[in-house]
CSV table of C-alpha atoms and ligand atoms in Angstrom, one decimal:
chain,number,residue,atom,x,y,z
A,1,GLY,CA,69.1,90.8,104.5
A,2,TYR,CA,68.3,92.0,100.9
A,3,HIS,CA,65.2,94.3,100.9
A,4,PRO,CA,62.8,93.2,98.1
A,5,VAL,CA,62.5,95.8,95.4
A,6,GLN,CA,60.3,95.5,92.3
A,7,ILE,CA,60.6,97.3,88.9
A,8,GLY,CA,58.1,100.1,89.0
A,9,ASP,CA,58.2,100.6,92.9
A,10,SER,CA,58.3,104.1,93.9
A,11,LEU,CA,60.9,104.5,96.6
A,12,ASN,CA,60.4,107.2,99.2
A,13,ARG,CA,57.7,108.5,96.8
A,14,ARG,CA,60.3,110.1,94.7
A,15,TYR,CA,62.5,107.4,92.9
A,16,GLN,CA,60.8,105.2,90.5
A,17,VAL,CA,62.7,101.9,89.9
A,18,VAL,CA,63.4,101.4,86.2
A,19,SER,CA,65.8,98.4,86.2
A,20,LYS,CA,68.4,96.7,88.3
A,21,LEU,CA,72.1,98.0,87.8
A,22,GLY,CA,73.9,95.4,89.9
A,23,TRP,CA,74.4,93.9,93.3
A,24,GLY,CA,77.0,93.0,95.8
A,25,PHE,CA,77.6,91.4,99.2
A,26,PHE,CA,76.0,94.4,101.0
A,27,SER,CA,73.3,95.7,98.6
A,28,THR,CA,71.3,95.8,95.4
A,29,VAL,CA,71.6,98.8,93.2
A,30,TRP,CA,68.8,100.1,91.0
A,31,LEU,CA,68.4,102.6,88.2
A,32,CYS,CA,65.7,105.1,89.1
A,33,MET,CA,64.1,108.1,87.8
A,34,ASP,CA,63.5,110.9,90.2
A,35,LEU,CA,60.5,113.3,90.1
A,36,SER,CA,62.3,115.7,87.8
A,37,GLY,CA,63.2,112.9,85.3
A,38,ARG,CA,66.9,112.7,86.4
A,39,ARG,CA,68.3,109.3,86.3
A,40,VAL,CA,70.2,108.1,89.5
A,41,ALA,CA,71.4,104.9,91.0
A,42,VAL,CA,69.8,103.9,94.3
A,43,LYS,CA,71.9,101.5,96.6
A,44,VAL,CA,69.5,99.7,98.8
A,45,LEU,CA,71.7,98.3,101.7
A,46,LYS,CA,71.1,95.0,103.5
A,47,SER,CA,69.6,95.6,106.9
A,48,GLY,CA,70.0,92.3,108.7
A,49,ALA,CA,71.9,92.1,112.0
A,50,GLY,CA,75.5,93.0,111.4
A,51,PHE,CA,74.8,95.0,108.2
A,52,ALA,CA,73.1,98.1,109.7
A,53,GLN,CA,76.5,99.4,111.2
A,54,ALA,CA,78.4,98.7,107.9
A,55,GLY,CA,75.6,100.7,106.0
A,56,GLN,CA,76.0,103.7,108.5
A,57,ASP,CA,79.7,103.6,108.1
A,58,GLU,CA,79.4,103.8,104.3
A,59,GLN,CA,77.0,106.6,104.5
A,60,ALA,CA,79.2,108.7,106.8
A,61,LEU,CA,82.3,108.1,104.5
A,62,LEU,CA,80.3,109.0,101.4
A,63,ARG,CA,78.7,112.1,103.1
A,64,TYR,CA,82.3,113.3,103.9
A,65,SER,CA,83.8,112.7,100.5
A,66,SER,CA,80.8,114.3,98.7
A,67,SER,CA,80.6,117.2,101.1
A,68,PRO,CA,81.4,120.8,100.0
A,69,VAL,CA,83.9,121.0,102.9
A,70,SER,CA,86.2,118.5,101.1
A,71,ARG,CA,85.4,119.9,97.7
A,72,HIS,CA,88.4,119.9,95.3
A,73,PRO,CA,88.5,119.2,91.5
A,74,SER,CA,89.5,115.5,92.1
A,75,SER,CA,86.5,114.9,94.3
A,76,GLN,CA,84.8,114.4,91.0
A,77,ARG,CA,86.8,111.3,90.8
A,78,ILE,CA,84.7,109.6,93.5
A,79,VAL,CA,81.1,108.6,93.2
A,80,GLN,CA,78.9,111.4,94.6
A,81,LEU,CA,76.2,110.9,97.1
A,82,LEU,CA,73.0,113.0,96.1
A,83,ASP,CA,70.4,112.0,98.6
A,84,GLU,CA,69.6,109.3,101.2
A,85,PHE,CA,66.5,108.0,102.9
A,86,LYS,CA,65.2,105.0,104.8
A,87,LEU,CA,62.5,102.5,103.9
A,88,VAL,CA,60.4,100.6,106.3
A,89,GLY,CA,61.9,97.2,107.0
A,90,VAL,CA,64.1,95.3,109.5
A,91,ASN,CA,66.1,98.0,111.5
A,92,GLY,CA,65.0,100.5,108.7
A,93,VAL,CA,66.5,99.9,105.2
A,94,LEU,CA,69.2,102.5,104.4
A,95,CYS,CA,69.1,103.7,100.8
A,96,LEU,CA,71.9,105.8,99.3
A,97,VAL,CA,71.1,107.9,96.2
A,98,LEU,CA,74.2,108.1,94.0
A,99,GLU,CA,75.0,109.7,90.6
A,100,LEU,CA,74.4,107.2,87.8
A,101,LEU,CA,77.6,105.7,86.5
A,102,GLY,CA,78.2,103.1,83.7
A,103,PRO,CA,79.5,99.6,83.7
A,104,SER,CA,82.8,98.8,85.6
A,105,LEU,CA,86.1,98.3,84.2
A,106,ARG,CA,85.9,94.6,84.9
A,107,THR,CA,82.8,94.3,82.6
A,108,TRP,CA,84.8,96.3,80.1
A,109,GLN,CA,87.7,94.0,80.2
A,110,LEU,CA,85.6,91.0,79.9
A,111,CYS,CA,83.9,92.5,76.8
A,112,LEU,CA,87.2,93.4,75.2
A,113,GLY,CA,88.9,90.2,75.9
A,114,ASN,CA,92.7,90.0,74.7
A,115,PRO,CA,94.8,92.0,74.3
A,116,GLY,CA,92.8,94.3,76.4
A,117,LEU,CA,92.9,98.1,76.8
A,118,MET,CA,95.2,100.2,74.6
A,119,GLN,CA,98.0,101.9,76.6
A,120,PRO,CA,96.9,105.5,76.2
A,121,TRP,CA,93.5,104.5,77.8
A,122,VAL,CA,95.2,102.6,80.5
A,123,LYS,CA,97.3,105.7,81.2
A,124,GLN,CA,94.2,107.9,81.3
A,125,ILE,CA,92.3,105.6,83.6
A,126,LEU,CA,95.2,105.2,86.0
A,127,THR,CA,95.7,108.9,86.2
A,128,GLN,CA,92.1,109.4,87.2
A,129,VAL,CA,92.1,106.5,89.7
A,130,LEU,CA,95.2,108.1,91.2
A,131,GLN,CA,93.7,111.5,91.4
A,132,GLY,CA,90.7,110.0,93.2
A,133,LEU,CA,93.0,108.2,95.7
A,134,ASP,CA,95.1,111.3,96.2
A,135,TYR,CA,91.8,113.2,97.1
A,136,LEU,CA,90.6,110.4,99.4
A,137,HIS,CA,94.0,110.0,101.1
A,138,THR,CA,95.1,113.6,101.5
A,139,ARG,CA,91.8,115.6,101.7
A,140,CYS,CA,89.4,113.1,103.2
A,141,LYS,CA,91.9,110.9,105.2
A,142,ILE,CA,90.0,107.9,103.8
A,143,ILE,CA,91.5,104.6,102.9
A,144,HIS,CA,89.3,103.0,100.1
A,145,THR,CA,90.5,99.4,100.9
A,146,ASP,CA,88.8,97.8,97.9
A,147,ILE,CA,90.4,99.0,94.8
A,148,LYS,CA,89.8,96.6,92.0
A,149,PRO,CA,88.4,96.8,88.5
A,150,GLU,CA,84.9,96.0,89.7
A,151,ASN,CA,84.8,99.2,91.7
A,152,ILE,CA,86.1,101.5,89.0
A,153,LEU,CA,83.1,102.7,87.1
A,154,LEU,CA,82.9,104.3,83.6
A,155,HIS,CA,81.3,107.8,83.5
A,156,PRO,CA,79.2,108.0,80.4
A,157,LYS,CA,80.2,110.9,78.2
A,158,GLU,CA,78.8,112.0,74.9
A,159,HIS,CA,82.0,112.0,73.0
A,160,LEU,CA,84.0,108.8,73.1
A,161,LYS,CA,87.6,110.3,72.5
A,162,GLU,CA,88.2,110.7,76.2
A,163,ILE,CA,87.4,108.2,78.9
A,164,SER,CA,86.2,109.2,82.3
A,165,VAL,CA,86.2,106.8,85.3
A,166,LYS,CA,85.2,107.2,88.9
A,167,ILE,CA,86.0,105.2,92.0
A,168,ALA,CA,82.9,103.7,93.5
A,169,ASP,CA,81.9,101.4,96.4
A,170,LEU,CA,83.1,103.1,99.6
A,171,GLY,CA,81.4,100.2,101.4
A,172,SER,CA,84.5,98.7,102.9
A,173,SER,CA,86.4,102.1,103.2
A,174,CYS,CA,87.6,103.4,106.6
A,175,TRP,CA,89.3,106.4,108.0
A,176,VAL,CA,93.1,106.8,108.2
A,177,TYR,CA,92.7,107.2,111.9
A,178,LYS,CA,89.8,104.7,112.5
A,179,HIS,CA,89.9,101.4,110.9
A,180,PHE,CA,86.9,99.1,110.9
A,181,SER,CA,88.5,95.8,110.0
A,182,GLU,CA,92.0,94.2,110.1
A,183,GLU,CA,91.3,92.1,106.9
A,184,ILE,CA,90.8,94.6,104.3
A,185,GLN,CA,91.1,94.3,100.4
A,186,THR,CA,89.8,91.6,97.9
A,187,ARG,CA,92.5,88.8,98.1
A,188,GLN,CA,94.1,89.2,94.7
A,189,TYR,CA,94.6,92.8,95.3
A,190,ARG,CA,95.6,92.5,98.9
A,191,SER,CA,98.9,94.4,99.9
A,192,LEU,CA,101.8,92.6,101.5
A,193,GLU,CA,101.3,94.4,104.8
A,194,VAL,CA,97.7,93.3,105.1
A,195,LEU,CA,98.6,89.6,104.2
A,196,LEU,CA,101.2,89.6,106.9
A,197,GLY,CA,98.9,91.3,109.4
A,198,SER,CA,101.1,94.4,110.0
A,199,GLU,CA,99.9,98.0,110.2
A,200,TYR,CA,98.3,99.4,107.1
A,201,GLY,CA,97.3,102.9,105.7
A,202,PRO,CA,96.8,104.7,102.5
A,203,PRO,CA,99.8,102.8,100.8
A,204,ALA,CA,97.6,99.6,100.9
A,205,ASP,CA,95.4,101.2,98.2
A,206,ILE,CA,98.4,102.1,96.0
A,207,TRP,CA,99.5,98.3,96.1
A,208,SER,CA,96.0,97.3,94.8
A,209,VAL,CA,96.3,99.8,91.9
A,210,ALA,CA,99.4,98.0,90.8
A,211,CYS,CA,99.0,94.3,92.3
A,212,MET,CA,99.2,90.1,93.2
A,213,HIS,CA,100.1,87.0,95.8
A,214,ILE,CA,103.0,86.4,98.2
A,215,GLY,CA,104.6,83.7,96.1
A,216,GLN,CA,104.2,85.7,93.0
A,217,ILE,CA,105.3,88.9,94.8
A,218,VAL,CA,108.6,87.3,95.7
A,219,GLU,CA,109.1,86.0,92.3
A,220,LEU,CA,108.5,89.3,90.8
A,221,LEU,CA,109.9,91.7,93.3
A,222,GLY,CA,112.6,89.7,95.0
A,223,ARG,CA,113.3,88.7,98.5
A,224,ILE,CA,111.3,90.5,101.3
A,225,PRO,CA,113.7,92.2,103.9
A,226,PRO,CA,113.6,90.6,107.2
A,227,GLU,CA,112.2,93.7,109.1
A,228,VAL,CA,109.2,93.7,106.8
A,229,LEU,CA,108.9,89.9,106.6
A,230,HIS,CA,108.6,89.5,110.5
A,231,SER,CA,106.5,92.7,111.0
A,232,GLY,CA,103.1,91.1,110.8
A,233,LYS,CA,101.2,88.9,113.2
A,234,HIS,CA,100.5,86.4,110.3
A,235,SER,CA,104.1,86.4,109.2
A,236,ALA,CA,104.8,82.9,110.8
A,237,GLU,CA,102.0,81.5,108.9
A,238,TYR,CA,103.6,82.4,105.6
A,239,PHE,CA,107.3,82.3,106.3
A,240,ASP,CA,109.5,79.8,108.0
A,241,ARG,CA,112.4,82.1,108.9
A,242,ARG,CA,113.3,83.4,105.4
A,243,ASN,CA,111.5,80.8,103.2
A,244,LEU,CA,107.8,80.6,102.1
A,245,ARG,CA,105.9,77.8,103.5
A,246,ARG,CA,103.8,75.5,101.4
A,247,VAL,CA,104.9,77.0,98.2
A,248,ASP,CA,107.1,75.6,95.4
A,249,PRO,CA,110.6,76.9,95.1
A,250,VAL,CA,110.1,80.3,93.8
A,251,ARG,CA,111.2,81.1,90.3
A,252,PRO,CA,112.3,84.7,90.1
A,253,TRP,CA,111.3,86.5,87.0
A,254,ARG,CA,111.8,90.2,87.3
A,255,LEU,CA,109.0,92.5,86.3
A,256,TYR,CA,111.2,94.2,83.5
A,257,ASP,CA,111.8,90.7,82.1
A,258,VAL,CA,108.1,89.8,82.3
A,259,LEU,CA,107.2,92.8,80.4
A,260,VAL,CA,109.7,92.2,77.6
A,261,GLU,CA,109.5,88.4,77.4
A,262,LYS,CA,105.9,87.8,78.2
A,263,TYR,CA,104.1,90.9,77.0
A,264,ASN,CA,106.5,91.9,74.2
A,265,PHE,CA,107.2,95.4,75.5
A,266,LEU,CA,109.9,97.5,73.8
A,267,LEU,CA,112.9,97.7,76.1
A,268,GLU,CA,112.5,101.4,76.9
A,269,GLU,CA,108.8,101.2,77.5
A,270,ALA,CA,109.4,98.2,79.7
A,271,SER,CA,112.0,100.0,81.8
A,272,GLU,CA,109.8,103.1,82.3
A,273,PHE,CA,106.6,101.0,83.0
A,274,SER,CA,108.4,98.7,85.5
A,275,ASN,CA,109.9,101.7,87.2
A,276,PHE,CA,106.3,103.1,87.6
A,277,LEU,CA,105.0,99.8,89.0
A,278,LEU,CA,107.9,99.1,91.2
A,279,HIS,CA,107.5,102.3,93.2
A,280,MET,CA,103.9,101.4,93.9
A,281,LEU,CA,104.9,97.9,95.0
A,282,ASP,CA,107.6,98.9,97.5
A,283,TYR,CA,107.7,96.4,100.4
A,284,HIS,CA,108.2,99.3,102.9
A,285,THR,CA,104.9,101.2,103.2
A,286,GLU,CA,106.7,104.4,104.2
A,287,ARG,CA,108.8,104.3,100.9
A,288,ARG,CA,105.9,103.3,98.6
A,289,ALA,CA,104.9,106.1,96.2
A,290,THR,CA,101.8,108.2,97.2
A,291,ALA,CA,99.1,108.7,94.8
A,292,ALA,CA,100.4,112.3,94.3
A,293,GLN,CA,104.0,111.0,93.5
A,294,CYS,CA,102.6,108.4,91.1
A,295,LEU,CA,100.8,111.2,89.2
A,296,GLN,CA,104.3,112.9,88.6
A,297,HIS,CA,105.8,109.8,87.1
A,298,PRO,CA,107.0,110.3,83.5
A,299,TRP,CA,105.4,107.1,82.4
A,300,LEU,CA,101.9,108.4,82.7
B,1,ATP,P1,80.6,94.6,97.1
B,1,ATP,O1,80.2,93.1,97.3
B,1,ATP,O2,81.4,94.9,95.9
B,1,ATP,O3,81.1,95.2,98.3
B,1,ATP,P2,78.2,96.4,97.4
B,1,ATP,O4,77.0,95.7,98.0
B,1,ATP,O5,79.0,97.2,98.3
B,1,ATP,O6,79.1,95.3,96.6
B,1,ATP,P3,78.5,98.2,95.1
B,1,ATP,O7,79.8,97.5,94.7
B,1,ATP,O8,78.5,99.5,95.7
B,1,ATP,O9,77.8,97.2,96.1
B,1,ATP,O10,77.5,98.1,93.9
B,1,ATP,C1,77.1,96.8,93.3
B,1,ATP,C2,77.1,96.9,91.7
B,1,ATP,O11,76.1,97.9,91.4
B,1,ATP,C3,78.4,97.5,91.1
B,1,ATP,O12,79.3,96.5,90.9
B,1,ATP,C4,77.8,98.2,89.9
B,1,ATP,O13,77.6,97.3,88.8
B,1,ATP,C5,76.5,98.8,90.3
B,1,ATP,N1,76.6,100.1,90.8
B,1,ATP,C6,77.0,100.6,92.0
B,1,ATP,N2,76.9,101.9,92.0
B,1,ATP,C7,76.6,102.3,90.8
B,1,ATP,C8,76.4,103.6,90.1
B,1,ATP,N3,76.5,104.7,90.9
B,1,ATP,N4,75.9,103.7,88.9
B,1,ATP,C9,75.8,102.5,88.2
B,1,ATP,N5,76.0,101.4,88.7
B,1,ATP,C10,76.3,101.2,89.9
B,2,MG,MG1,81.6,96.6,94.9
B,3,MG,MG1,81.1,97.3,98.8
């Protein structure tokens, strides 16, 4: 269902296609120049059967998070919708005009290789992602549901002393009070409650910011209390009374020890940082730190 787009095309007689920025399961995204010479990103959504509804949902969520009603300084942490139009095609091809952002954190991680980002940058990036999530959760009542490095885009700035990032791709997002799917989140970042098939809400996004897999979850965070373990409709697939099925005996390795032994953290840093992460990885969704609470943590 991808709509064919060529370099040089003029979309809606207004946006001239300069180059391809990226693509995903739902769309292709193009760098375009508008009539005033401003550069924007145009997301051309798939329009085949089954995709039109997803496109309309993304449009509604983006309209709301970009609207003046929900305006707040942290709204700047979410990619802004600038315009929208339809092209002629199967079901009409929906196009969302977005502010132009840079490469994703994933691309950046790949370019940097080991040992990865320096801690002061990690803190700046986390702060901005949490500000964006606090805005989505509290102001907009939106759950992003797909927080991962691919969807955190760098915002180009002239000076390189500071980093600025924005949360992109509201394509799988939903409303706190209206979910579109039971199976949310990219597998590696999927929260315990979603893996188990229990109720989910904004705390699922916080888990993704921190993250992992049930076997590793238990190794790192300890035994899952029975009331959480049996709360989901998939619980029986993973657990046989108290033990994980199909997984080697779990070797516990506490987060604090992992930080010290594997990543050579200083003891004090390890204890502050593990404290920060453990609040985000609370098995009980009602006790898990909110984005606003994370922002208050001394580690940041
Ligand atoms: P997914 O399979 O991740 O759901 P999708 O079809 O919803 O994909 P996006 O993730 O929104 O599409 O965009 C696909 C890619 O296009 C991104 O990974 C990014 O590289 C690029 N991109 C998206 N929005 C922008 C933007 N505003 N500025 C620059 N590049 C962008
Ligand atoms: Mg994406
Ligand atoms: Mg998407």
